[in-house]
mmCIF file of C-alpha atoms in Angstrom:
data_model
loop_
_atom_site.group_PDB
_atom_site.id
_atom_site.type_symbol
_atom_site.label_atom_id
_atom_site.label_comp_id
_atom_site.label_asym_id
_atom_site.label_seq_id
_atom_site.Cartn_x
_atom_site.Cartn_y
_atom_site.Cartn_z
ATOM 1 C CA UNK A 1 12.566 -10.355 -3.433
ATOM 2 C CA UNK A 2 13.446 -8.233 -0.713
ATOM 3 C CA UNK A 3 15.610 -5.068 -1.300
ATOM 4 C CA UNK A 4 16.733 -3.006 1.640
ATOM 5 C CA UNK A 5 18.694 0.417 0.640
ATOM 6 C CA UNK A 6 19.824 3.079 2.467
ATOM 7 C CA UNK A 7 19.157 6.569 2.944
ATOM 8 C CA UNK A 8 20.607 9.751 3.005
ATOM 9 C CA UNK A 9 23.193 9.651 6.632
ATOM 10 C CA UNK A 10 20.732 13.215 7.994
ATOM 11 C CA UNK A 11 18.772 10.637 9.280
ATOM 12 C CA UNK A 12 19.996 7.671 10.958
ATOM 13 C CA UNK A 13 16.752 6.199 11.892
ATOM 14 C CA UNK A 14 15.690 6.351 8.063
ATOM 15 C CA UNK A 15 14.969 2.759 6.215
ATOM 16 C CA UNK A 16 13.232 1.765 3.321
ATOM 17 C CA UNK A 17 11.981 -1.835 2.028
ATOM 18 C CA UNK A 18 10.895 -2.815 -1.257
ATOM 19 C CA UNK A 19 9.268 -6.281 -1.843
ATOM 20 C CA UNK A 20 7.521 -7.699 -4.934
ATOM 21 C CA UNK A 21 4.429 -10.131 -4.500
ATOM 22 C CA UNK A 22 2.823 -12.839 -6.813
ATOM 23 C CA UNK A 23 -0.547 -11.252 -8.093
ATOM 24 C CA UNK A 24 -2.948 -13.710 -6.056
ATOM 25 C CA UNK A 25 -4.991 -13.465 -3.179
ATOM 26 C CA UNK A 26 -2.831 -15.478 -0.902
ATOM 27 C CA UNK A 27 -0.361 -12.872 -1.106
ATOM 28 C CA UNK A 28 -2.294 -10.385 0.755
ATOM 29 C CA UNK A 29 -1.856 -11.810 4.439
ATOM 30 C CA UNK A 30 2.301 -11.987 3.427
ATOM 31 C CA UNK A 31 1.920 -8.120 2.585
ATOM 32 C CA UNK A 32 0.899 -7.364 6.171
ATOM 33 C CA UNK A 33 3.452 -9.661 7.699
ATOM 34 C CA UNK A 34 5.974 -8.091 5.606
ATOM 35 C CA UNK A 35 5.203 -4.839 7.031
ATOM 36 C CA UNK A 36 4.445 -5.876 10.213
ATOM 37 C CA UNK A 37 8.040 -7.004 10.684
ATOM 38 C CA UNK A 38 9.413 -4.261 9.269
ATOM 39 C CA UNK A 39 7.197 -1.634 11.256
ATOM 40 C CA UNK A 40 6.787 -3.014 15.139
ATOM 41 C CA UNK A 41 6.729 -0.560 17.495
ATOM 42 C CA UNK A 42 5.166 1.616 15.124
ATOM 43 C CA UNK A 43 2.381 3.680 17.054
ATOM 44 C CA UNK A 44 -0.383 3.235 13.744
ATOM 45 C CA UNK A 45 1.380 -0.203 12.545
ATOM 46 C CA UNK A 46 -2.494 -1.516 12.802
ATOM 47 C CA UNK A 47 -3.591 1.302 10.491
ATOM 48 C CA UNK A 48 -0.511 0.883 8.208
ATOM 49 C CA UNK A 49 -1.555 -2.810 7.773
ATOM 50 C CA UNK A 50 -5.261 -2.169 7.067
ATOM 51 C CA UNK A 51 -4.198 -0.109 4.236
ATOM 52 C CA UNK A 52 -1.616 -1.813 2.624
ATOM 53 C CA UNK A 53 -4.122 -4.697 3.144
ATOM 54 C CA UNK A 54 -6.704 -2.755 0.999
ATOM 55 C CA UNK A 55 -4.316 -1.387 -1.293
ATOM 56 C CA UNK A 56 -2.921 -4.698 -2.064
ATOM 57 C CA UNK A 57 -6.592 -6.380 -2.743
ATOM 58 C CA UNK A 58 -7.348 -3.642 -5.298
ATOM 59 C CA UNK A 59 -3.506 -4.662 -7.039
ATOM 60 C CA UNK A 60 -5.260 -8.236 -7.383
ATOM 61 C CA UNK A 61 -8.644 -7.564 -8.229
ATOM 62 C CA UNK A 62 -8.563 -4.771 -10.260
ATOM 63 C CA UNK A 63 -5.431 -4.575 -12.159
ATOM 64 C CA UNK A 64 -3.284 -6.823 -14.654
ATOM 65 C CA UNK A 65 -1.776 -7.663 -11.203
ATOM 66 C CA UNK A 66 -3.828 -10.038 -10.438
ATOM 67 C CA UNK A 67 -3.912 -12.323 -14.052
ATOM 68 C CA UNK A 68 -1.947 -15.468 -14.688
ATOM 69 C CA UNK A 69 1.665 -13.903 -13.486
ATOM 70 C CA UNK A 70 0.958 -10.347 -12.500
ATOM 71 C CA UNK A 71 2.850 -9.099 -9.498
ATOM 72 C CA UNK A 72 3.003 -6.321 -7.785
ATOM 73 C CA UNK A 73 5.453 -3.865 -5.407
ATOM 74 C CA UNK A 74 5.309 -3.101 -1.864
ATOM 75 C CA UNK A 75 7.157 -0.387 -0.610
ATOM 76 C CA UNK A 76 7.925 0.833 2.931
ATOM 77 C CA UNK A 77 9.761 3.927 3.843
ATOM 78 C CA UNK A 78 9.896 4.877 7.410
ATOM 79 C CA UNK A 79 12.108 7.817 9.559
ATOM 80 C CA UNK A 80 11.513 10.211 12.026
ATOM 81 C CA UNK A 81 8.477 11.857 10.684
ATOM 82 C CA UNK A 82 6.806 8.754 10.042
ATOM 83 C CA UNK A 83 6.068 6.025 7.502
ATOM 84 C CA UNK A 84 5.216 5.958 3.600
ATOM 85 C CA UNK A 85 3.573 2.771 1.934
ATOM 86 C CA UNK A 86 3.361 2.417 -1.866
ATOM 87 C CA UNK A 87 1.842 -0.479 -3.936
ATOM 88 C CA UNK A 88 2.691 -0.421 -7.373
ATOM 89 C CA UNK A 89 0.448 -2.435 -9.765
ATOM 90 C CA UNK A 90 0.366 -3.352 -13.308
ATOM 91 C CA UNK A 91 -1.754 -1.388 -14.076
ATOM 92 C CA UNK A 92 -5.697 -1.932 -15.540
ATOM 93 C CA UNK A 93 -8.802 0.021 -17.253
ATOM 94 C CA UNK A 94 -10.218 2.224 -14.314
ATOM 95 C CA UNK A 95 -8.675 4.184 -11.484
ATOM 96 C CA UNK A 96 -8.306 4.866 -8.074
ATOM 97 C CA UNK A 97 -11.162 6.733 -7.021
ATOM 98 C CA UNK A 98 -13.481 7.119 -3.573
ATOM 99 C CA UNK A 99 -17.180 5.717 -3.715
ATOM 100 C CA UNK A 100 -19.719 7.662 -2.029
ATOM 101 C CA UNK A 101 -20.594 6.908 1.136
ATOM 102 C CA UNK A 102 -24.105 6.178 0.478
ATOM 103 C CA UNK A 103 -23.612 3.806 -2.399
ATOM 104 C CA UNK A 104 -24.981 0.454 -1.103
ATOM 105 C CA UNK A 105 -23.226 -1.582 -3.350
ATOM 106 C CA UNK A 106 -21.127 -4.674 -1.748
ATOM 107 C CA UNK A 107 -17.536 -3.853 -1.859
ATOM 108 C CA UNK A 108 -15.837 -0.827 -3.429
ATOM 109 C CA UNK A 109 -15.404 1.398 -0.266
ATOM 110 C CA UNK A 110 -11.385 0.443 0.321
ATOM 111 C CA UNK A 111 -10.034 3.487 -0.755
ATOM 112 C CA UNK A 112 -12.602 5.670 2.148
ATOM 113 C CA UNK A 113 -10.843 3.116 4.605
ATOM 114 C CA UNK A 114 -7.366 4.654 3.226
ATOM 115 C CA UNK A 115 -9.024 8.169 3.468
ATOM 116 C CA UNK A 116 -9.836 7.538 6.822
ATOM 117 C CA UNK A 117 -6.662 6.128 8.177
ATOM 118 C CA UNK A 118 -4.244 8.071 6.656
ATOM 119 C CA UNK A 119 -2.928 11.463 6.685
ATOM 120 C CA UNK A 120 -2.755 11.521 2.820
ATOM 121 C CA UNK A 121 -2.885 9.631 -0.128
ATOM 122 C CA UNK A 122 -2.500 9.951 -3.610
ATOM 123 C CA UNK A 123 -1.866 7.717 -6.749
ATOM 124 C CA UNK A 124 -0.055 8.616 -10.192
ATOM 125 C CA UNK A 125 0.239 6.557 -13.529
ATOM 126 C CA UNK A 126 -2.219 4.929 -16.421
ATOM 127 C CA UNK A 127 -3.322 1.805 -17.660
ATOM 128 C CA UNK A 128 0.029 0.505 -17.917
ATOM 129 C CA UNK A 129 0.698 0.939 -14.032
ATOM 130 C CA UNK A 130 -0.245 2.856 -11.344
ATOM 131 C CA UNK A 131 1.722 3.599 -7.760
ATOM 132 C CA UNK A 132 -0.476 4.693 -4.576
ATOM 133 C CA UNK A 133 1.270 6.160 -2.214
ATOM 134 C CA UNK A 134 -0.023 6.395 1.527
ATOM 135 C CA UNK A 135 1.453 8.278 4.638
ATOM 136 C CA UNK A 136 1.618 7.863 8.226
ATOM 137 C CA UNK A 137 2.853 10.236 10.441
ATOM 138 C CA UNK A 138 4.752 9.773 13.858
ATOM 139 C CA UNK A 139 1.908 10.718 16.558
ATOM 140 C CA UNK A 140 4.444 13.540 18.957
ATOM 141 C CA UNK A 141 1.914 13.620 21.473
ATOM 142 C CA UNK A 142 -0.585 11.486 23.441
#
């Protein structure tokens, strides 16, 4: 389902997108095409898409997202100042949280990726759902 809604008339160039996604792996790649309609042109559209692409792997493996009918939400916000992703899962037993760098163990380093490519992220909920929330701002100069 795709929902487009409107924002506040300030800002014009303001849109926002909301799309939820089967809990499979499949899904993933239609996450990053979603976006990738949505956000051309966009000067860190590659970094947006690496993120959501991480984000959305950690909805389906480590949340009720990814059982027998799980879903989860995409959003995309985007205006002047730049653009705001959120994937909102179903929620599971452990949280968000950065690895160490150093840890050698296979896997479990998406959320430094999202460190590094963002200017900030955060996450809020529980075990029942959780929403993380990643922003990219509009580069003014070169």
């Amino acid at each position: 389902m795709l929902l487009a809604e409107s924002v506040p008339a300030e800002s014009a160039a303001s849109m926002y997108w909301r799309r939820v996604f089967h809990g499979k792996a499949d899904q993933v790649r239609l996450v990053r095409a979603f976006a990738a309609h949505l956000l051309a042109g966009f000067p860190s559209l590659d970094d947006v898409l690496l993120v959501l692409d991480e984000l959305a792997v950690n909805a389906v493996r480590h949340t009720r997202s990814g059982r027998d009918g799980g879903r989860f939400t995409v959003e995309v916000g985007m205006d002047v100042a730049g653009v705001i992703v959120y994937v909102t899962d179903q929620g599971g037993p452990g949280e968000p949280r950065l690895r160490d760098i150093i840890d050698l163990a296979e896997g479990g380093r998406g959320l430094l990726t999202v460190e590094a490519l963002t200017a900030s992220w955060s996450w809020t909920g529980d075990a029942r759902g959780r929403t993380v929330r990643a922003t990219f701002p509009t580069r003014c100069c070169a």
